[in-house]
Tab-separated table of C-alpha atoms and ligand atoms in Angstrom:
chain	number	residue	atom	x	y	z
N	27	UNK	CA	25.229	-51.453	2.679
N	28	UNK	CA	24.047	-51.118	-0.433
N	29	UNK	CA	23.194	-48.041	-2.266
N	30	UNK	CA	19.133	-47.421	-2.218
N	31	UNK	CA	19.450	-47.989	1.977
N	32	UNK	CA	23.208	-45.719	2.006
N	33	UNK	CA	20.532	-43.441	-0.639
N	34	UNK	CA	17.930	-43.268	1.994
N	35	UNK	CA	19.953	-43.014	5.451
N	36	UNK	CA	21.583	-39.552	3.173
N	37	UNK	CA	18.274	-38.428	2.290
N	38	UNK	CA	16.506	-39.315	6.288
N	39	UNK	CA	19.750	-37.149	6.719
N	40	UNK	CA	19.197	-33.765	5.015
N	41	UNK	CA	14.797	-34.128	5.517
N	42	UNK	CA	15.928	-34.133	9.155
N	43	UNK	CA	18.664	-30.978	8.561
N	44	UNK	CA	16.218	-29.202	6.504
N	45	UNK	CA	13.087	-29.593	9.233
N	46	UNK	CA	14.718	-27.779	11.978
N	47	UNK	CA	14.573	-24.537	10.966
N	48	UNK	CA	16.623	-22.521	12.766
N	49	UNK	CA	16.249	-23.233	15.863
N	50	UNK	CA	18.822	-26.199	16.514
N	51	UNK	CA	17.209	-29.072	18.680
N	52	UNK	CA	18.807	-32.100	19.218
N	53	UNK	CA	16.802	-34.749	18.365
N	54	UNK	CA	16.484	-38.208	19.729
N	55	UNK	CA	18.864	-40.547	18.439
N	56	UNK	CA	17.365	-42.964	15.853
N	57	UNK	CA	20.308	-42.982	13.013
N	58	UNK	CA	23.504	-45.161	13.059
N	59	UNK	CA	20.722	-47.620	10.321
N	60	UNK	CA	23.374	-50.478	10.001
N	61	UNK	CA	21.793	-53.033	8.067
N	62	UNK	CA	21.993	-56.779	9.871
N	63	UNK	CA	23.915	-58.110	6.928
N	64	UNK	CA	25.473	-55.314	4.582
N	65	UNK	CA	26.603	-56.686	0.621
N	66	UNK	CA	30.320	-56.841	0.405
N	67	UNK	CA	31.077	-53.967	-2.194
N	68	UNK	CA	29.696	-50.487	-2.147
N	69	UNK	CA	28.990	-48.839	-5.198
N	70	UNK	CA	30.842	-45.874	-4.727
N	71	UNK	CA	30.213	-43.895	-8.275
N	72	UNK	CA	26.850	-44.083	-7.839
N	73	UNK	CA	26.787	-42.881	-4.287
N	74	UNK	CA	28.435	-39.617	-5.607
N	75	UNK	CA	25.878	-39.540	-8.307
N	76	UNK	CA	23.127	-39.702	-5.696
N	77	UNK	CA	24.956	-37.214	-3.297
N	78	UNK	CA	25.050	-34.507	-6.666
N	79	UNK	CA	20.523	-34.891	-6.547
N	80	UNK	CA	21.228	-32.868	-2.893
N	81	UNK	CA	21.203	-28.792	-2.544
N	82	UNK	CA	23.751	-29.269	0.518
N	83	UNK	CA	27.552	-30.050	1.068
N	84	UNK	CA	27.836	-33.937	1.966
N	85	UNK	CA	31.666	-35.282	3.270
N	86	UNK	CA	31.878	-38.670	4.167
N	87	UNK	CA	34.551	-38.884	6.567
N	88	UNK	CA	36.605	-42.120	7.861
N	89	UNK	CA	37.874	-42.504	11.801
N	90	UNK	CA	41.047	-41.106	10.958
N	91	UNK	CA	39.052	-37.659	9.614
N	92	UNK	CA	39.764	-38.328	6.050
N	93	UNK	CA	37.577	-37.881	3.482
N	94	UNK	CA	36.237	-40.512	1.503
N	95	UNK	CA	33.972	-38.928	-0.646
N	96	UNK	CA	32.289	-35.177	-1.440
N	97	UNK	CA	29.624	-33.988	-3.787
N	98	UNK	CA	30.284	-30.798	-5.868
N	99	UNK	CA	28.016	-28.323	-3.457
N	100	UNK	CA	30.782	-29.524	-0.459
N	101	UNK	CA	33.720	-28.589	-2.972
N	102	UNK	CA	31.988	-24.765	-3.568
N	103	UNK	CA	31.295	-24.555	0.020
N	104	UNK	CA	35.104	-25.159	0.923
N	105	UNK	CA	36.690	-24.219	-2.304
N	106	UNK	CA	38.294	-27.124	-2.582
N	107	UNK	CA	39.083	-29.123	-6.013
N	108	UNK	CA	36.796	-32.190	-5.518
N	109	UNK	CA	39.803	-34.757	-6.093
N	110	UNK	CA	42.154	-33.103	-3.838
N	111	UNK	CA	39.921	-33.097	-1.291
N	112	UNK	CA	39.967	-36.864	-1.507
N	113	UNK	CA	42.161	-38.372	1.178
N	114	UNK	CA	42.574	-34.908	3.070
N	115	UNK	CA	41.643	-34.589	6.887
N	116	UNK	CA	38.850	-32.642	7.211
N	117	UNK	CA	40.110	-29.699	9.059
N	118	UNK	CA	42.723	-28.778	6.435
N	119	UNK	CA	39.170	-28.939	4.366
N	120	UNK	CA	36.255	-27.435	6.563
N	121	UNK	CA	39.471	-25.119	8.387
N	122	UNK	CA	37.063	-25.373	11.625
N	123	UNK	CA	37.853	-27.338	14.884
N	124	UNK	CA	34.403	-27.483	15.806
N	125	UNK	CA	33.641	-29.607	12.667
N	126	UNK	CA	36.715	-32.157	13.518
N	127	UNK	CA	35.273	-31.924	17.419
N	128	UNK	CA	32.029	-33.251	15.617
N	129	UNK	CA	33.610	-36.329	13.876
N	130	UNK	CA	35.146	-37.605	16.921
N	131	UNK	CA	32.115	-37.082	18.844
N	132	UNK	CA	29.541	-38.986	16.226
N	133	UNK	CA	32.494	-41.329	15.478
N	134	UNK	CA	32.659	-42.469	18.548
N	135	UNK	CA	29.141	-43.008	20.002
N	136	UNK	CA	27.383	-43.119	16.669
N	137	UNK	CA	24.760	-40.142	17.730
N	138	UNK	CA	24.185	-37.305	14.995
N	139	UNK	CA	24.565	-33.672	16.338
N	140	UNK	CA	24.527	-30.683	14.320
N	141	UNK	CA	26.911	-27.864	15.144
N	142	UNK	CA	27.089	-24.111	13.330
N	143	UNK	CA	30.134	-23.021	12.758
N	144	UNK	CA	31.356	-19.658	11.660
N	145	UNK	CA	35.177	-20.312	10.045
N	146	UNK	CA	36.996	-17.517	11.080
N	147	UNK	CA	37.933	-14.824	8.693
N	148	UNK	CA	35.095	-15.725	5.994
N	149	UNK	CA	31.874	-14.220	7.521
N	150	UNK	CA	29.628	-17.008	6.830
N	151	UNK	CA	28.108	-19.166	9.060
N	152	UNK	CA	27.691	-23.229	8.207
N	153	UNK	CA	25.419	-25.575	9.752
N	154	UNK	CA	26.692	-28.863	9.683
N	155	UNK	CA	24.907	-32.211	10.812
N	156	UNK	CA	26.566	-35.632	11.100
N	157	UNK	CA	25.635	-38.610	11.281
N	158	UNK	CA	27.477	-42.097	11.394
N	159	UNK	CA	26.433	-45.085	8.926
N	160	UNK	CA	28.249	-48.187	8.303
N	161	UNK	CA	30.203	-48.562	5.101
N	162	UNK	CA	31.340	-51.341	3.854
N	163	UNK	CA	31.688	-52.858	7.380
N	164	UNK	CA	33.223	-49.534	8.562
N	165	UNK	CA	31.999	-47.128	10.614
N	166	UNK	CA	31.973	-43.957	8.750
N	167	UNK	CA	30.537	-40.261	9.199
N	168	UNK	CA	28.086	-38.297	6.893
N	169	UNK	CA	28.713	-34.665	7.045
N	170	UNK	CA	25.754	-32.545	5.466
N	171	UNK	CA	26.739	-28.983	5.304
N	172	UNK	CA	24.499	-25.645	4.517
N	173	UNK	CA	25.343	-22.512	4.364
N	174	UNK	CA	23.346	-20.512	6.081
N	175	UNK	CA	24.691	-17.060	5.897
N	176	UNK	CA	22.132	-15.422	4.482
N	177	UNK	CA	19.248	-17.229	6.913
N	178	UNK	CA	20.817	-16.006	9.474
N	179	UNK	CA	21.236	-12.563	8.580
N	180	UNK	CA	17.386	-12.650	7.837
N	181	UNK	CA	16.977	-13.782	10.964
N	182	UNK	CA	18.717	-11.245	12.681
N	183	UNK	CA	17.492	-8.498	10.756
N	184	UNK	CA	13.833	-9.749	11.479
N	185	UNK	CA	15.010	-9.786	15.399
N	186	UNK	CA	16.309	-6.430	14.988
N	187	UNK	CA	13.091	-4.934	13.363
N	188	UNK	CA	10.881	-6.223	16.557
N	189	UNK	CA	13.493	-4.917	18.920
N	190	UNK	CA	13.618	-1.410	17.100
N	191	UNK	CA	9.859	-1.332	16.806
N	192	UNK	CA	9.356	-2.081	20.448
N	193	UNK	CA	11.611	0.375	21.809
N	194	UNK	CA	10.347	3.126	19.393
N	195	UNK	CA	7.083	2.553	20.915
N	196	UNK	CA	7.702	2.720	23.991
N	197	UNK	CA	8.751	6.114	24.727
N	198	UNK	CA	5.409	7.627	22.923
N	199	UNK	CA	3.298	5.000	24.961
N	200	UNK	CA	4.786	5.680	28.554
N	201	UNK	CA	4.460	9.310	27.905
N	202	UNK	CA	0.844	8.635	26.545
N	203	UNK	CA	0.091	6.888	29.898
N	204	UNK	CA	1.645	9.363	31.885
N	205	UNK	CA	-0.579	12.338	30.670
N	206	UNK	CA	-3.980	10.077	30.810
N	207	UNK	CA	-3.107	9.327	34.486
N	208	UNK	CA	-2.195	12.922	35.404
N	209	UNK	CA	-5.930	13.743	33.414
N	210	UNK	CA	-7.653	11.362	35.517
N	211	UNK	CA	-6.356	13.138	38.685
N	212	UNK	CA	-8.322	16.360	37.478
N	213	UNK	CA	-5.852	18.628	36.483
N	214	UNK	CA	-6.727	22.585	35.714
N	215	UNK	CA	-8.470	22.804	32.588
N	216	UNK	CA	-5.220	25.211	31.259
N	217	UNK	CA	-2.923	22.198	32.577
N	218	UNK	CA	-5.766	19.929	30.962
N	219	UNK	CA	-5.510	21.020	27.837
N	220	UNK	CA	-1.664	21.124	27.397
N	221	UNK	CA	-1.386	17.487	28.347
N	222	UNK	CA	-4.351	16.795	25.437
N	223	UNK	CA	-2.006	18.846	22.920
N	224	UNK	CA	1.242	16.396	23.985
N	225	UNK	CA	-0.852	13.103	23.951
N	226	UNK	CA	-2.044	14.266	20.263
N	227	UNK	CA	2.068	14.926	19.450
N	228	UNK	CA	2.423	11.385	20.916
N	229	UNK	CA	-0.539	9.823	18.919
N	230	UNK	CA	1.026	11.118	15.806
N	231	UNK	CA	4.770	9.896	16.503
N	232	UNK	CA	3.352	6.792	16.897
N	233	UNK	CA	0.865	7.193	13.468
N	234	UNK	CA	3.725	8.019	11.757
N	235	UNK	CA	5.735	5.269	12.338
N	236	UNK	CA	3.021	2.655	11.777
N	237	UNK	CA	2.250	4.685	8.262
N	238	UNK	CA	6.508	4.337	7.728
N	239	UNK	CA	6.871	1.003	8.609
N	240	UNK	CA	3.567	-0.091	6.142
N	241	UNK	CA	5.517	2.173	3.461
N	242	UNK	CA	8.723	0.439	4.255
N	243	UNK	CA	7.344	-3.251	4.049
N	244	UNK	CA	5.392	-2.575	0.775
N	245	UNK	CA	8.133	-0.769	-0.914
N	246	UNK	CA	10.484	-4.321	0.320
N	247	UNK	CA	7.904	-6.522	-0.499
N	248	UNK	CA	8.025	-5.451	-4.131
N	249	UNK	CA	4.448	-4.134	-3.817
N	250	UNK	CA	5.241	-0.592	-4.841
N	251	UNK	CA	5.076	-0.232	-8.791
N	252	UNK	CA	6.445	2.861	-10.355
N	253	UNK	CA	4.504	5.156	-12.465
N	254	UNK	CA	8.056	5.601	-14.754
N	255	UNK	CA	7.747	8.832	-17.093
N	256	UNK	CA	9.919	11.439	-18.549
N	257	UNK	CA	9.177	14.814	-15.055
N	258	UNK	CA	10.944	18.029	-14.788
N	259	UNK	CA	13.355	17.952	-11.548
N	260	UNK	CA	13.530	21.714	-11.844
N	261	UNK	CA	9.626	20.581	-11.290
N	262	UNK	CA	9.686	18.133	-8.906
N	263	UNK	CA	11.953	19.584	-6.708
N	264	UNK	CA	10.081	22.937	-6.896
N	265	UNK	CA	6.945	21.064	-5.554
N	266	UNK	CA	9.201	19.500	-2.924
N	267	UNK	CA	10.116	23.112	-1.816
N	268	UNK	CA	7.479	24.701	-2.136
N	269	UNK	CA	6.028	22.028	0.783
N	270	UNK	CA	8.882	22.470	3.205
N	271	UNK	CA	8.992	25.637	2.578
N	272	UNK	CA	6.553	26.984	5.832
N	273	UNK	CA	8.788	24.552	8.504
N	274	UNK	CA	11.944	26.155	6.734
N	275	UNK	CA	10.398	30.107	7.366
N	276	UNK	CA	9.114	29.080	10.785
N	277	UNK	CA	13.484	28.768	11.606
N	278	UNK	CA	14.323	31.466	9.015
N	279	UNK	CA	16.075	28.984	6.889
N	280	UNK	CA	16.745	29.892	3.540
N	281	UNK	CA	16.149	27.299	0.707
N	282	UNK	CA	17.058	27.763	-3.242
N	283	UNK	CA	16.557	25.235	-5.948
N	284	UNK	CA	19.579	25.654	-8.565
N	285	UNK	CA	18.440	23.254	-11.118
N	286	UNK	CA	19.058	25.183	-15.087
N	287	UNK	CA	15.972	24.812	-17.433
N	288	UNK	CA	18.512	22.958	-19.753
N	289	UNK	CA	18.882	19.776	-17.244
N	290	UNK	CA	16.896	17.097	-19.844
N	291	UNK	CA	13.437	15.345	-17.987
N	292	UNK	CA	14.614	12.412	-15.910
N	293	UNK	CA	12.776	8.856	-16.483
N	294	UNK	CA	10.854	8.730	-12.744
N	295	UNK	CA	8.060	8.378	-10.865
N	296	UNK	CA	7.976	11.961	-9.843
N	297	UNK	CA	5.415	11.357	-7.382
N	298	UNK	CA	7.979	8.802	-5.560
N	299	UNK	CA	10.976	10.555	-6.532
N	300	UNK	CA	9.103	13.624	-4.687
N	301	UNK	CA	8.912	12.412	-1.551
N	302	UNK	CA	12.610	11.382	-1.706
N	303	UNK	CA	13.312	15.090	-1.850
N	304	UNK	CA	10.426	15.794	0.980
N	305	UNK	CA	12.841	13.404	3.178
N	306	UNK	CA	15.971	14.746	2.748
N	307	UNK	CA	14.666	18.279	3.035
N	308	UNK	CA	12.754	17.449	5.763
N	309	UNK	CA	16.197	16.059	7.620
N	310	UNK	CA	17.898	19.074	5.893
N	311	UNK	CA	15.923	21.629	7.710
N	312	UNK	CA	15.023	19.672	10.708
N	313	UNK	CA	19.527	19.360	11.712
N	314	UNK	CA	19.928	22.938	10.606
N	315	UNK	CA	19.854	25.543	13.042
N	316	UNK	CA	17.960	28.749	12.589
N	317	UNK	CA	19.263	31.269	9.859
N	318	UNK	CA	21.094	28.561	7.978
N	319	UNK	CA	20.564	27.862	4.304
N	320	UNK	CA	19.430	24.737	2.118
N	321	UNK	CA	20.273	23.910	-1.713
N	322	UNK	CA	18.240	21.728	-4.107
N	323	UNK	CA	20.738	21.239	-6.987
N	324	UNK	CA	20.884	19.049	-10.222
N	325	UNK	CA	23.523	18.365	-12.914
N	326	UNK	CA	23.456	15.832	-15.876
N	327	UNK	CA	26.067	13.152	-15.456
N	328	UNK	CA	28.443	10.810	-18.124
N	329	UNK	CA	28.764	7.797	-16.452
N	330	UNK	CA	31.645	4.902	-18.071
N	331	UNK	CA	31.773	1.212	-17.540
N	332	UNK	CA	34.272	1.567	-14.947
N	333	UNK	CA	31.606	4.067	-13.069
N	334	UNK	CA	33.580	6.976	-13.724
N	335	UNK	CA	31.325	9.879	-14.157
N	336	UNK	CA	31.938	13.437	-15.151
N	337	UNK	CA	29.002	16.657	-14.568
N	338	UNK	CA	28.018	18.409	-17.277
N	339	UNK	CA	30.247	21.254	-15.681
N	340	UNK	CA	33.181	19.187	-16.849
N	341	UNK	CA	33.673	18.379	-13.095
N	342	UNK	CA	34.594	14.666	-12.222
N	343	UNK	CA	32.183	13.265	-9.616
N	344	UNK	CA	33.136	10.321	-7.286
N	345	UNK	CA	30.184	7.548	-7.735
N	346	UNK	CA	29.325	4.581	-5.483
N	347	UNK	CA	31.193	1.328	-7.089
N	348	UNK	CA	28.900	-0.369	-9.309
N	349	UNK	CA	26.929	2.428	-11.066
N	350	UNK	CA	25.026	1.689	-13.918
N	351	UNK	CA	26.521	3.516	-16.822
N	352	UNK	CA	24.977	6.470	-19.157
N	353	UNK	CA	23.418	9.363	-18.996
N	354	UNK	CA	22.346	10.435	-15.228
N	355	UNK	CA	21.137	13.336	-13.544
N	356	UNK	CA	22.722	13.842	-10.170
N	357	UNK	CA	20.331	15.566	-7.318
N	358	UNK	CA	21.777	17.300	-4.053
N	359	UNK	CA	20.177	18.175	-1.249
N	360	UNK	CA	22.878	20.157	1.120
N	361	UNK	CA	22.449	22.030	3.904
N	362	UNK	CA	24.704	23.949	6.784
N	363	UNK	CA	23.541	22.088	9.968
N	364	UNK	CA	24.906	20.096	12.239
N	365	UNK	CA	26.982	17.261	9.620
N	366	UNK	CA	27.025	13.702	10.484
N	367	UNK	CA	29.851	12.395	12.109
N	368	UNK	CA	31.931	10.154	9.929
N	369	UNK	CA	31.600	7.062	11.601
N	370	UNK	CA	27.807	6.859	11.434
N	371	UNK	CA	27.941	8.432	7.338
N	372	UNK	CA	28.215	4.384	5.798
N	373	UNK	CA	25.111	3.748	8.328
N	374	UNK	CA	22.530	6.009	8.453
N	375	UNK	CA	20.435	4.667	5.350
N	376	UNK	CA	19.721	1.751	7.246
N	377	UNK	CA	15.968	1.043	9.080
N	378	UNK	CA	16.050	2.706	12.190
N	379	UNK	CA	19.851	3.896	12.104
N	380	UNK	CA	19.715	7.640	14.027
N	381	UNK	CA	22.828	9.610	15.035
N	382	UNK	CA	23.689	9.863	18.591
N	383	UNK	CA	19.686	9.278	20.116
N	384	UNK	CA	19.986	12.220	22.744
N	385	UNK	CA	20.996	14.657	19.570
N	386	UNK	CA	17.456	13.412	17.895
N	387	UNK	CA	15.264	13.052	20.846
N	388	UNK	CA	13.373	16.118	20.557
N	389	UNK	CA	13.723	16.462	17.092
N	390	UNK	CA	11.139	13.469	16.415
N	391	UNK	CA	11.698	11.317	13.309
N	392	UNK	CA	11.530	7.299	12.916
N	393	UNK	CA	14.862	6.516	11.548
N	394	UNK	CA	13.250	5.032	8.412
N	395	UNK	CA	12.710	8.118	5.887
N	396	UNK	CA	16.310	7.426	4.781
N	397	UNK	CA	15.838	3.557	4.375
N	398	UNK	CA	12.421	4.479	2.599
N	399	UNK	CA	14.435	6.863	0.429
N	400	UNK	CA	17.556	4.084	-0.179
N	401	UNK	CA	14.473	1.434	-1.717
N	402	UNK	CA	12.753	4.048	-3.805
N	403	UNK	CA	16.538	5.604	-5.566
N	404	UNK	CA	17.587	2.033	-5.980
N	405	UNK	CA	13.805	1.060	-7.364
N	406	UNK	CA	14.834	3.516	-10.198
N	407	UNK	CA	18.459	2.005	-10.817
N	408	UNK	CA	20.110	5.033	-9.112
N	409	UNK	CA	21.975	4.959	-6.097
N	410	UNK	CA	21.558	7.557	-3.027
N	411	UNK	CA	24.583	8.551	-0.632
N	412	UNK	CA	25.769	11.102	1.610
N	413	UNK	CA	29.029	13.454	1.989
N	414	UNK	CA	28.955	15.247	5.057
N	415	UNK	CA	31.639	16.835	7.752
N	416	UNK	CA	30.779	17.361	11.375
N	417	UNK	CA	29.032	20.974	12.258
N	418	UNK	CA	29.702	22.016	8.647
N	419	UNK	CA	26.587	20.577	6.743
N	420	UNK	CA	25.900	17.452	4.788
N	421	UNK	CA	24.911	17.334	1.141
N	422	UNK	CA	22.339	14.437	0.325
N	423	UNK	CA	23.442	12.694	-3.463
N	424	UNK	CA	21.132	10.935	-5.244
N	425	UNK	CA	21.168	9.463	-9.365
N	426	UNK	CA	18.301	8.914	-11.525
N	427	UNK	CA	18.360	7.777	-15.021
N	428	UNK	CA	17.461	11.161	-17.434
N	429	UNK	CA	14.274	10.025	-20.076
A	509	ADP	P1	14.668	10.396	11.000
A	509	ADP	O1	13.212	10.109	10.955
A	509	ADP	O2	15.311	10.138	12.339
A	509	ADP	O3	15.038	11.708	10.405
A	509	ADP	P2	16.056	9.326	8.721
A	509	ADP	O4	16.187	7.917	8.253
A	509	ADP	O5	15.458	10.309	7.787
A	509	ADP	O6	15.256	9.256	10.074
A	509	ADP	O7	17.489	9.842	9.158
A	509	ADP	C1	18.316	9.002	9.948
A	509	ADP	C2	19.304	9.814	10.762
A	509	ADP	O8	20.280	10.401	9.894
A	509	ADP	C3	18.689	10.984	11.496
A	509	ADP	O9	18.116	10.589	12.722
A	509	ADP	C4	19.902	11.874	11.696
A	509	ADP	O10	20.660	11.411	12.788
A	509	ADP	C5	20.724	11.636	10.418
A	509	ADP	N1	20.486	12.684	9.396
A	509	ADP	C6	19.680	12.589	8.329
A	509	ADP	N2	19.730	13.717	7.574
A	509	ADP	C7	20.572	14.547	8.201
A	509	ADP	C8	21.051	15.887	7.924
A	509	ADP	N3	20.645	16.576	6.853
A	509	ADP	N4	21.942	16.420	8.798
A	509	ADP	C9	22.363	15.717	9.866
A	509	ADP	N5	21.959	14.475	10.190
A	509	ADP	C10	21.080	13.885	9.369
C-alpha cells in the first residue's frame, strides 16, 4: 500500500471516530480498503510522520498483537516510551482485555468496531476504534484511541442537570395541580383561599429555581463580569445582616458581625460577594433552630507558597491545597444548627447536592445557592469551604483577595 492511500484509509479512520459523537453506532462495514495490487515496500517513517498530523492515539497492531508502530499522542495516552512500545503486545500496552478482545475480533473478519474502555484503576475512559488495512501484504490493525474522560463527564453532568431539574419540578407542579383541582370542585371560600396562598408558595419555589438555574448558567458560562473594587466587609457583611436580619427575629436567632474596623478593604465585587453572604446566612438561619445564634466574622490572612496561612491573630489556619498566596481576608459564617454530617461536608457545594432530602423538605431551598456561591468565591481567586460537626453547628469559610 503505499503511503497517500495507508494516509487516507488513517484519516477515513479518525473522520469516522470523530463523527459519532457519543453515541456509539456501529456502522456498516465499508473499510478493510486493500488496494488490488499494493507496491512492495511501505514507507514506514513517513507513515509515523503522517500519524503525528492526528489529535488521537494510533497503534498499528500485527496478528500476533504486537505493535508495529505508534504516534506520540498513543505513547501519552499509555505512558509508554514510544520505542519500547515497539514490539510489545498490546495488552502489556493498552493494560485492557477489551482492547486485545478488539484485535482478534477486527483481525479476524476485517470489520472495524469501536469499543470504550475504562482501564481499571486510572479513572479515564478511552474510546478506541479499529480497523484492519493491509500492510505490506499483511493484514494488520489500526487502533485510533481518544480519551474521552472529560466528554463523558460532560455528558453525565449534562444528564444529571435534566434529571435534577425534572425531579425538582415535579413536587411543586403535582402539588400545584392538586390545589387547582380541589378549587375547581368549589371549595369554601376560607378553604379557597388557603389553597391560593400554597399554590403562590409553589409558584415561587418553582420562580426561584428558574431565576437560580439562569444565575447558575450565566455565572458558568463566563457571562457574569465583576465590578472588582477595593468594599468594606465590616460593610458588606453589615448589609448582608441587616437583610436576614427579620427571618433571623421571626426564630429569635441572634446574629453578630465581628469584623474590627482595622480588617484592610478587600478587592471584590461587593455586590456579588454580598449575596455570597445572603446564601450562607440564609442556610445559616434556615438549619438553626429557634434561640440559636449566628456569627459573621473576618480576619486578614498570610498566605506562603506552600498555602500555609497564618490570621492576623497569629493563629495558623488550615487552607484548601492550592491557595493562591498573599495577603487574604478570611470570612466565616457559623452558626449552632443542625451541622452537616461528615460524609456529605466534601459534597454539598455541588448543583443540587442537599443533605438527607426528608431533613430539607419543608425547609424549601434549590440545592444551588452553594454551587452559585462556589463560582462567584472562585470568580475572585478565593476558595469557599465548610467545617462543620453533626448537631453542633457549621461555620461557612470563604477567602477573598484584600485591595
Ligand atoms: P439549599 O437551597 O437547599 O439551601 P444550598 O446549595 O444553599 O441549597 O445548600 C445545600 C445543602 O447544604 C442544603 O440543602 C443543606 O442540606 C446543607 N447546608 C447548607 N448550609 C447549611 C448549614 N448552615 N447548616 C446545615 N446544613 C447546611
Amino acid at each position: 500500500m503505499d503511503v497517500p492511500v495507508l494516509i487516507s484509509v488513517v484519516l477515513a479512520l479518525v473522520v469516522g471516530f470523530m463523527g459519532g459523537g457519543i453515541v456509539f453506532r456501529r456502522r456498516a462495514a465499508p473499510v478493510a480498503v486493500v488496494p488490488a495490487s499494493p507496491p512492495a515496500t511501505v514507507d514506514i517513517p513517513t507513515l509515523y510522520q503522517a500519524s503525528e498530523a492526528i489529535d488521537a492515539g494510533l497503534l498499528v497492531v500485527d496478528a500476533d498483537h504486537q505493535i508495529l508502530h505508534l504516534n506520540r499522542v498513543a505513547s501519552g495516552i499509555f505512558e509508554v516510551d514510544h520505542t519500547e512500545a515497539i514490539g510489545r503486545t498490546v495488552i502489556t500496552v493498552a493494560r485492557d482485555h477489551q482492547v486485545d478482545a478488539l484485535v482478534d475480533d477486527v483481525m479476524h473478519d476485517a470489520e472495524p468496531r469501536d469499543v470504550v474502555v475504562q482501564p481499571p484503576l486510572e479513572g479515564r475512559t478511552l474510546r478506541v476504534r479499529a480497523a484492519a488495512i493491509d500492510l505490506a501484504g499483511r493484514r494488520v490493525v489500526v487502533l485510533i484511541i481518544r480519551d474521552i474522560t472529560q466528554l463523558n463527564a460532560l455528558e453525565r453532568a449534562r444528564r444529571d442537570l435534566v434529571a435534577n431539574v425534572s425531579h425538582e419540578l415535579r413536587t411543586p407542579l403535582a402539588s400545584v395541580k392538586l390545589l387547582v383541582e380541589t378549587l375547581q370542585s368549589g371549595p369554601p371560600p376560607p378553604v379557597a383561599e388557603r389553597m391560593l396562598g400554597q399554590m403562590a408558595h409553589e409558584v415561587d419555589a418553582i420562580t426561584q429555581l428558574v431565576d437560580e438555574l439562569h444565575e447558575l448558567s450565566q455565572i458558568e458560562s463566563g457571562r457574569v463580569a465583576l465590578q472588582l473594587g477595593p468594599a468594606s466587609l465590616r460593610a458588606t457583611a453589615h448589609r448582608a445582616l441587616e437583610r436576614i436580619r427579620p427571618q433571623a427575629e421571626r426564630k429569635h436567632i441572634r446574629c453578630m458581625l465581628i469584623i474590627a474596623d482595622d480588617v484592610p478593604p478587600a478587592l471584590i465585587d461587593d455586590g456579588r460577594i454580598g449575596q455570597v453572604l445572603l446564601n450562607l446566612l440564609h442556610n445559616a438561619v434556615k438549619f438553626t433552630a429557634e434561640g440559636g445564634t449566628i456569627r459573621v466574622s473576618a480576619v486578614v490572612l498570610t498566605i506562603d507558597q506552600r498555602s500555609r496561612a497564618v490570621g492576623s491573630d497569629g493563629a495558623a489556619v488550615t487552607l484548601p491545597a492550592g491557595h493562591q498566596s498573599g495577603a487574604w481576608a478570611l470570612v466565616m459564617v457559623d452558626d449552632d444548627g443542625i451541622g452537616i454530617p461528615e460524609r456529605d461536608v466534601s459534597r454539598i457545594f455541588e448543583r443540587f447536592y442537599k443533605v438527607d432530602r426528608a431533613r430539607t423538605r419543608n425547609s424549601g431551598g434549590t440545592g444551588l445557592g452553594l454551587a452559585i456561591a462556589k463560582h462567584l468565591v472562585e470568580g475572585h481567586g478565593g476558595r469557599i469551604w465548610v467545617t462543620s460537626r453533626e448537631g453542633a453547628g457549621s461555620t461557612f469559610h470563604f477567602t477573598v483577595p484584600l485591595a
